[in-house]
Structure formats: C-alpha cells, structure tokens
Tab-separated table of N, CA, C and O and ligand atoms in Angstrom:
chain	number	residue	atom	x	y	z
A	1	MET	N	-17.559	80.799	24.242
A	1	MET	CA	-18.377	81.693	25.069
A	1	MET	C	-18.031	81.530	26.544
A	1	MET	O	-17.540	80.494	26.973
A	2	GLN	N	-18.309	82.554	27.306
A	2	GLN	CA	-17.960	82.569	28.714
A	2	GLN	C	-19.165	82.190	29.579
A	2	GLN	O	-20.258	82.689	29.386
A	3	LEU	N	-18.927	81.309	30.540
A	3	LEU	CA	-19.988	80.958	31.475
A	3	LEU	C	-19.578	81.413	32.861
A	3	LEU	O	-18.434	81.262	33.255
A	4	GLN	N	-20.541	81.951	33.580
A	4	GLN	CA	-20.230	82.470	34.907
A	4	GLN	C	-20.944	81.690	35.988
A	4	GLN	O	-22.083	81.252	35.810
A	5	CYS	N	-20.273	81.562	37.115
A	5	CYS	CA	-20.855	80.900	38.270
A	5	CYS	C	-22.027	81.733	38.791
A	5	CYS	O	-21.878	82.929	39.020
A	6	PRO	N	-23.223	81.106	38.976
A	6	PRO	CA	-24.371	81.861	39.494
A	6	PRO	C	-24.206	82.279	40.953
A	6	PRO	O	-24.916	83.148	41.440
A	7	LYS	N	-23.258	81.657	41.658
A	7	LYS	CA	-23.064	81.991	43.072
A	7	LYS	C	-22.058	83.115	43.273
A	7	LYS	O	-22.265	84.019	44.063
A	8	CYS	N	-20.919	83.022	42.570
A	8	CYS	CA	-19.854	83.988	42.848
A	8	CYS	C	-19.400	84.761	41.605
A	8	CYS	O	-18.489	85.572	41.695
A	9	ASN	N	-20.034	84.483	40.449
A	9	ASN	CA	-19.703	85.163	39.195
A	9	ASN	C	-18.308	84.894	38.657
A	9	ASN	O	-17.869	85.551	37.722
A	10	HIS	N	-17.644	83.937	39.241
A	10	HIS	CA	-16.345	83.537	38.718
A	10	HIS	C	-16.548	82.823	37.391
A	10	HIS	O	-17.607	82.232	37.159
A	11	GLU	N	-15.554	82.886	36.551
A	11	GLU	CA	-15.650	82.186	35.274
A	11	GLU	C	-15.628	80.677	35.490
A	11	GLU	O	-14.789	80.158	36.220
A	12	LEU	N	-16.561	79.971	34.853
A	12	LEU	CA	-16.637	78.521	35.024
A	12	LEU	C	-15.678	77.806	34.076
A	12	LEU	O	-15.456	78.244	32.961
A	13	ALA	N	-15.156	76.688	34.557
A	13	ALA	CA	-14.333	75.829	33.712
A	13	ALA	C	-15.232	74.736	33.165
A	13	ALA	O	-15.949	74.074	33.918
A	14	ARG	N	-15.193	74.553	31.875
A	14	ARG	CA	-16.019	73.542	31.232
A	14	ARG	C	-15.428	72.173	31.479
A	14	ARG	O	-14.282	71.926	31.132
A	15	SER	N	-16.192	71.243	32.097
A	15	SER	CA	-15.645	69.898	32.301
A	15	SER	C	-16.112	68.935	31.224
A	15	SER	O	-15.455	67.946	30.942
A	16	SER	N	-17.262	69.171	30.623
A	16	SER	CA	-17.691	68.428	29.442
A	16	SER	C	-18.723	69.295	28.746
A	16	SER	O	-18.969	70.429	29.172
A	17	THR	N	-19.367	68.748	27.696
A	17	THR	CA	-20.293	69.576	26.912
A	17	THR	C	-21.366	70.216	27.774
A	17	THR	O	-21.655	71.393	27.654
A	18	LEU	N	-21.947	69.428	28.678
A	18	LEU	CA	-23.040	69.975	29.478
A	18	LEU	C	-22.730	70.000	30.979
A	18	LEU	O	-23.620	69.901	31.804
A	19	LYS	N	-21.451	70.121	31.299
A	19	LYS	CA	-21.061	70.224	32.701
A	19	LYS	C	-19.993	71.286	32.867
A	19	LYS	O	-19.126	71.438	32.011
A	20	ALA	N	-20.065	71.981	34.004
A	20	ALA	CA	-19.059	72.997	34.282
A	20	ALA	C	-18.730	72.988	35.766
A	20	ALA	O	-19.516	72.521	36.587
A	21	HIS	N	-17.573	73.522	36.066
A	21	HIS	CA	-17.097	73.534	37.438
A	21	HIS	C	-16.609	74.929	37.786
A	21	HIS	O	-15.965	75.582	36.975
A	22	CYS	N	-16.933	75.377	39.006
A	22	CYS	CA	-16.422	76.671	39.447
A	22	CYS	C	-15.213	76.437	40.342
A	22	CYS	O	-15.344	75.847	41.417
A	23	PRO	N	-14.033	76.885	39.911
A	23	PRO	CA	-12.833	76.675	40.717
A	23	PRO	C	-12.819	77.554	41.970
A	23	PRO	O	-12.133	77.236	42.935
A	24	ALA	N	-13.574	78.618	41.974
A	24	ALA	CA	-13.575	79.534	43.115
A	24	ALA	C	-14.373	78.986	44.294
A	24	ALA	O	-13.889	78.977	45.423
A	25	CYS	N	-15.594	78.507	44.054
A	25	CYS	CA	-16.368	77.963	45.179
A	25	CYS	C	-16.478	76.446	45.121
A	25	CYS	O	-17.226	75.856	45.892
A	26	ASP	N	-15.752	75.827	44.205
A	26	ASP	CA	-15.675	74.370	44.119
A	26	ASP	C	-17.048	73.716	43.972
A	26	ASP	O	-17.384	72.773	44.663
A	27	CYS	N	-17.865	74.267	43.060
A	27	CYS	CA	-19.194	73.723	42.818
A	27	CYS	C	-19.280	73.197	41.390
A	27	CYS	O	-18.640	73.735	40.497
A	28	ASP	N	-20.089	72.164	41.223
A	28	ASP	CA	-20.336	71.651	39.886
A	28	ASP	C	-21.705	72.107	39.409
A	28	ASP	O	-22.653	72.195	40.185
A	29	PHE	N	-21.792	72.375	38.125
A	29	PHE	CA	-23.049	72.821	37.545
A	29	PHE	C	-23.359	72.037	36.298
A	29	PHE	O	-22.487	71.517	35.624
A	30	LYS	N	-24.657	71.972	36.018
A	30	LYS	CA	-25.137	71.327	34.811
A	30	LYS	C	-25.456	72.458	33.829
A	30	LYS	O	-25.890	73.537	34.224
A	31	LEU	N	-25.222	72.206	32.551
A	31	LEU	CA	-25.544	73.215	31.549
A	31	LEU	C	-26.717	72.738	30.703
A	31	LEU	O	-26.769	71.581	30.305
A	32	ASP	N	-27.643	73.631	30.468
A	32	ASP	CA	-28.724	73.344	29.539
A	32	ASP	C	-28.375	73.997	28.220
A	32	ASP	O	-28.023	75.171	28.185
A	33	ALA	N	-28.466	73.243	27.145
A	33	ALA	CA	-28.190	73.805	25.828
A	33	ALA	C	-29.506	74.031	25.108
A	33	ALA	O	-30.336	73.134	25.022
A	34	ALA	N	-29.701	75.237	24.615
A	34	ALA	CA	-30.924	75.553	23.886
A	34	ALA	C	-30.570	75.955	22.459
A	34	ALA	O	-29.490	76.472	22.189
A	35	CYS	N	-31.512	75.712	21.562
A	35	CYS	CA	-31.339	76.051	20.150
A	35	CYS	C	-31.285	77.567	19.990
A	35	CYS	O	-32.084	78.291	20.584
A	36	ASP	N	-30.334	78.036	19.179
A	36	ASP	CA	-30.212	79.485	18.975
A	36	ASP	C	-31.338	80.024	18.096
A	36	ASP	O	-31.599	81.218	18.075
A	37	LYS	N	-32.034	79.133	17.379
A	37	LYS	CA	-33.104	79.594	16.479
A	37	LYS	C	-34.474	79.526	17.126
A	37	LYS	O	-35.246	80.461	17.081
A	38	CYS	N	-34.807	78.365	17.726
A	38	CYS	CA	-36.172	78.201	18.228
A	38	CYS	C	-36.232	78.161	19.750
A	38	CYS	O	-37.314	78.200	20.319
A	39	GLY	N	-35.105	78.055	20.414
A	39	GLY	CA	-35.100	78.088	21.869
A	39	GLY	C	-35.429	76.770	22.543
A	39	GLY	O	-35.454	76.698	23.765
A	40	SER	N	-35.693	75.699	21.788
A	40	SER	CA	-35.966	74.423	22.450
A	40	SER	C	-34.700	73.829	23.017
A	40	SER	O	-33.606	74.111	22.553
A	41	GLN	N	-34.917	72.968	24.004
A	41	GLN	CA	-33.771	72.318	24.613
A	41	GLN	C	-33.182	71.302	23.657
A	41	GLN	O	-33.902	70.532	23.009
A	42	LEU	N	-31.860	71.313	23.551
A	42	LEU	CA	-31.172	70.418	22.624
A	42	LEU	C	-30.857	69.101	23.291
A	42	LEU	O	-30.634	69.038	24.495
A	43	GLU	N	-30.859	68.060	22.487
A	43	GLU	CA	-30.479	66.746	22.984
A	43	GLU	C	-29.024	66.472	22.666
A	43	GLU	O	-28.520	66.862	21.620
A	44	LEU	N	-28.388	65.776	23.584
A	44	LEU	CA	-26.987	65.429	23.406
A	44	LEU	C	-26.897	64.130	22.608
A	44	LEU	O	-27.484	63.128	22.973
A	45	LEU	N	-26.153	64.164	21.528
A	45	LEU	CA	-25.954	62.972	20.706
A	45	LEU	C	-24.489	62.603	20.734
A	45	LEU	O	-23.634	63.437	20.456
A	46	GLN	N	-24.226	61.344	21.074
A	46	GLN	CA	-22.843	60.915	21.072
A	46	GLN	C	-22.646	59.830	20.039
A	46	GLN	O	-23.282	58.793	20.088
A	47	ALA	N	-21.795	60.102	19.084
A	47	ALA	CA	-21.534	59.133	18.019
A	47	ALA	C	-20.074	59.196	17.627
A	47	ALA	O	-19.528	60.280	17.428
A	48	CYS	N	-19.463	58.035	17.518
A	48	CYS	CA	-18.071	57.924	17.062
A	48	CYS	C	-17.119	58.847	17.822
A	48	CYS	O	-16.254	59.484	17.223
A	49	GLY	N	-17.301	58.951	19.118
A	49	GLY	CA	-16.398	59.757	19.918
A	49	GLY	C	-16.644	61.252	19.835
A	49	GLY	O	-16.042	62.014	20.550
A	50	ALA	N	-17.556	61.668	18.966
A	50	ALA	CA	-17.865	63.092	18.856
A	50	ALA	C	-19.196	63.382	19.522
A	50	ALA	O	-20.098	62.549	19.499
A	51	THR	N	-19.302	64.525	20.133
A	51	THR	CA	-20.545	64.912	20.776
A	51	THR	C	-21.207	66.014	19.962
A	51	THR	O	-20.579	67.008	19.629
A	52	ASN	N	-22.464	65.793	19.630
A	52	ASN	CA	-23.210	66.802	18.895
A	52	ASN	C	-24.496	67.110	19.623
A	52	ASN	O	-24.942	66.354	20.470
A	53	LEU	N	-25.081	68.213	19.266
A	53	LEU	CA	-26.356	68.592	19.845
A	53	LEU	C	-27.411	68.554	18.751
A	53	LEU	O	-27.161	68.953	17.615
A	54	TRP	N	-28.586	68.076	19.123
A	54	TRP	CA	-29.655	67.884	18.159
A	54	TRP	C	-30.888	68.672	18.568
A	54	TRP	O	-31.321	68.606	19.719
A	55	CYS	N	-31.451	69.404	17.618
A	55	CYS	CA	-32.711	70.100	17.874
A	55	CYS	C	-33.846	69.330	17.233
A	55	CYS	O	-33.871	69.137	16.019
A	56	ASP	N	-34.795	68.893	18.072
A	56	ASP	CA	-35.927	68.111	17.618
A	56	ASP	C	-36.888	68.945	16.784
A	56	ASP	O	-37.514	68.478	15.854
A	57	LYS	N	-36.988	70.224	17.131
A	57	LYS	CA	-37.938	71.109	16.468
A	57	LYS	C	-37.458	71.516	15.076
A	57	LYS	O	-38.204	71.501	14.115
A	58	CYS	N	-36.192	71.903	15.004
A	58	CYS	CA	-35.629	72.297	13.702
A	58	CYS	C	-35.204	71.082	12.899
A	58	CYS	O	-34.905	71.196	11.721
A	59	ASN	N	-35.137	69.922	13.580
A	59	ASN	CA	-34.731	68.699	12.909
A	59	ASN	C	-33.336	68.804	12.310
A	59	ASN	O	-33.108	68.435	11.163
A	60	GLU	N	-32.430	69.399	13.076
A	60	GLU	CA	-31.063	69.485	12.572
A	60	GLU	C	-30.035	69.443	13.691
A	60	GLU	O	-30.349	69.717	14.856
A	61	LEU	N	-28.818	69.088	13.279
A	61	LEU	CA	-27.706	69.069	14.212
A	61	LEU	C	-27.241	70.489	14.487
A	61	LEU	O	-27.187	71.316	13.580
A	62	LYS	N	-26.901	70.727	15.734
A	62	LYS	CA	-26.404	72.042	16.120
A	62	LYS	C	-24.964	71.894	16.561
A	62	LYS	O	-24.610	70.930	17.233
A	63	SER	N	-24.160	72.842	16.222
A	63	SER	CA	-22.789	72.771	16.710
A	63	SER	C	-22.769	73.288	18.138
A	63	SER	O	-23.623	74.079	18.553
A	64	LYS	N	-21.779	72.807	18.882
A	64	LYS	CA	-21.684	73.173	20.297
A	64	LYS	C	-21.444	74.665	20.474
A	64	LYS	O	-21.766	75.233	21.507
A	65	SER	N	-20.891	75.295	19.451
A	65	SER	CA	-20.566	76.727	19.603
A	65	SER	C	-21.767	77.626	19.342
A	65	SER	O	-21.782	78.765	19.805
A	66	THR	N	-22.804	77.134	18.619
A	66	THR	CA	-23.948	78.015	18.368
A	66	THR	C	-25.040	77.858	19.420
A	66	THR	O	-25.931	78.681	19.504
A	67	ALA	N	-24.969	76.773	20.210
A	67	ALA	CA	-26.000	76.559	21.215
A	67	ALA	C	-25.955	77.650	22.283
A	67	ALA	O	-24.907	78.239	22.546
A	68	VAL	N	-27.112	77.906	22.877
A	68	VAL	CA	-27.194	78.892	23.945
A	68	VAL	C	-27.229	78.139	25.275
A	68	VAL	O	-28.123	77.335	25.509
A	69	TYR	N	-26.259	78.400	26.118
A	69	TYR	CA	-26.151	77.638	27.351
A	69	TYR	C	-26.676	78.412	28.551
A	69	TYR	O	-26.496	79.624	28.649
A	70	SER	N	-27.324	77.687	29.457
A	70	SER	CA	-27.670	78.301	30.735
A	70	SER	C	-27.176	77.389	31.854
A	70	SER	O	-27.195	76.176	31.735
A	71	VAL	N	-26.741	77.999	32.917
A	71	VAL	CA	-26.124	77.282	34.029
A	71	VAL	C	-27.176	76.887	35.050
A	71	VAL	O	-27.938	77.732	35.510
A	72	LYS	N	-27.245	75.596	35.378
A	72	LYS	CA	-28.197	75.102	36.365
A	72	LYS	C	-27.448	74.439	37.503
A	72	LYS	O	-26.458	73.767	37.273
A	73	PRO	N	-27.954	74.590	38.733
A	73	PRO	CA	-27.306	73.857	39.837
A	73	PRO	C	-27.546	72.369	39.669
A	73	PRO	O	-28.578	71.968	39.146
A	74	LEU	N	-26.621	71.576	40.129
A	74	LEU	CA	-26.753	70.119	40.021
A	74	LEU	C	-27.745	69.595	41.055
A	74	LEU	O	-27.745	70.067	42.181
B	1	ZN	ZN1	-18.444	79.991	42.163
B	2	ZN	ZN1	-34.307	74.601	16.973
C-alpha cells in the first residue's frame, strides 16, 4: 500500500513496520496500525526476527499487509 506525506503528499519510504520517511521534505513519521476488522490499534510483536501485528480485540495475529495504516508526526 502507498503512504503519503501529510505535509507535501510525496510518497513515503517505509523505514520499518511502523516508521516512514519522506525523502522530499526529509521528515520522519510514525505509523499507527489499526485492525482492518474492528479498527483497534494493533500491537507490534517481535519474535524470532519476524515482526507481526496483534489485535487484542479480535485476539488474532494480523499480517502487515492487511493492517490499516495512518501517518502520524513524530
Ligand atoms: Zn514530505
Ligand atoms: Zn481487530
């Protein structure tokens, strides 16, 4: 999925699961991941070198590609 800079609308470069960088205005942003089903904020789980997202409400693991991301200033 594509993330856009809230300041200049340039496409953001993903630096990690919940971080992004805008190469145009040189700003860093934090990403909030929300569950695609219930909308709750997902927790980041790191295990064995893999990063997963966990929904407390649905009680299940979410893949990084199904989560709904929103861009927040750092
Ligand atoms: Zn920008
Ligand atoms: Zn959920």
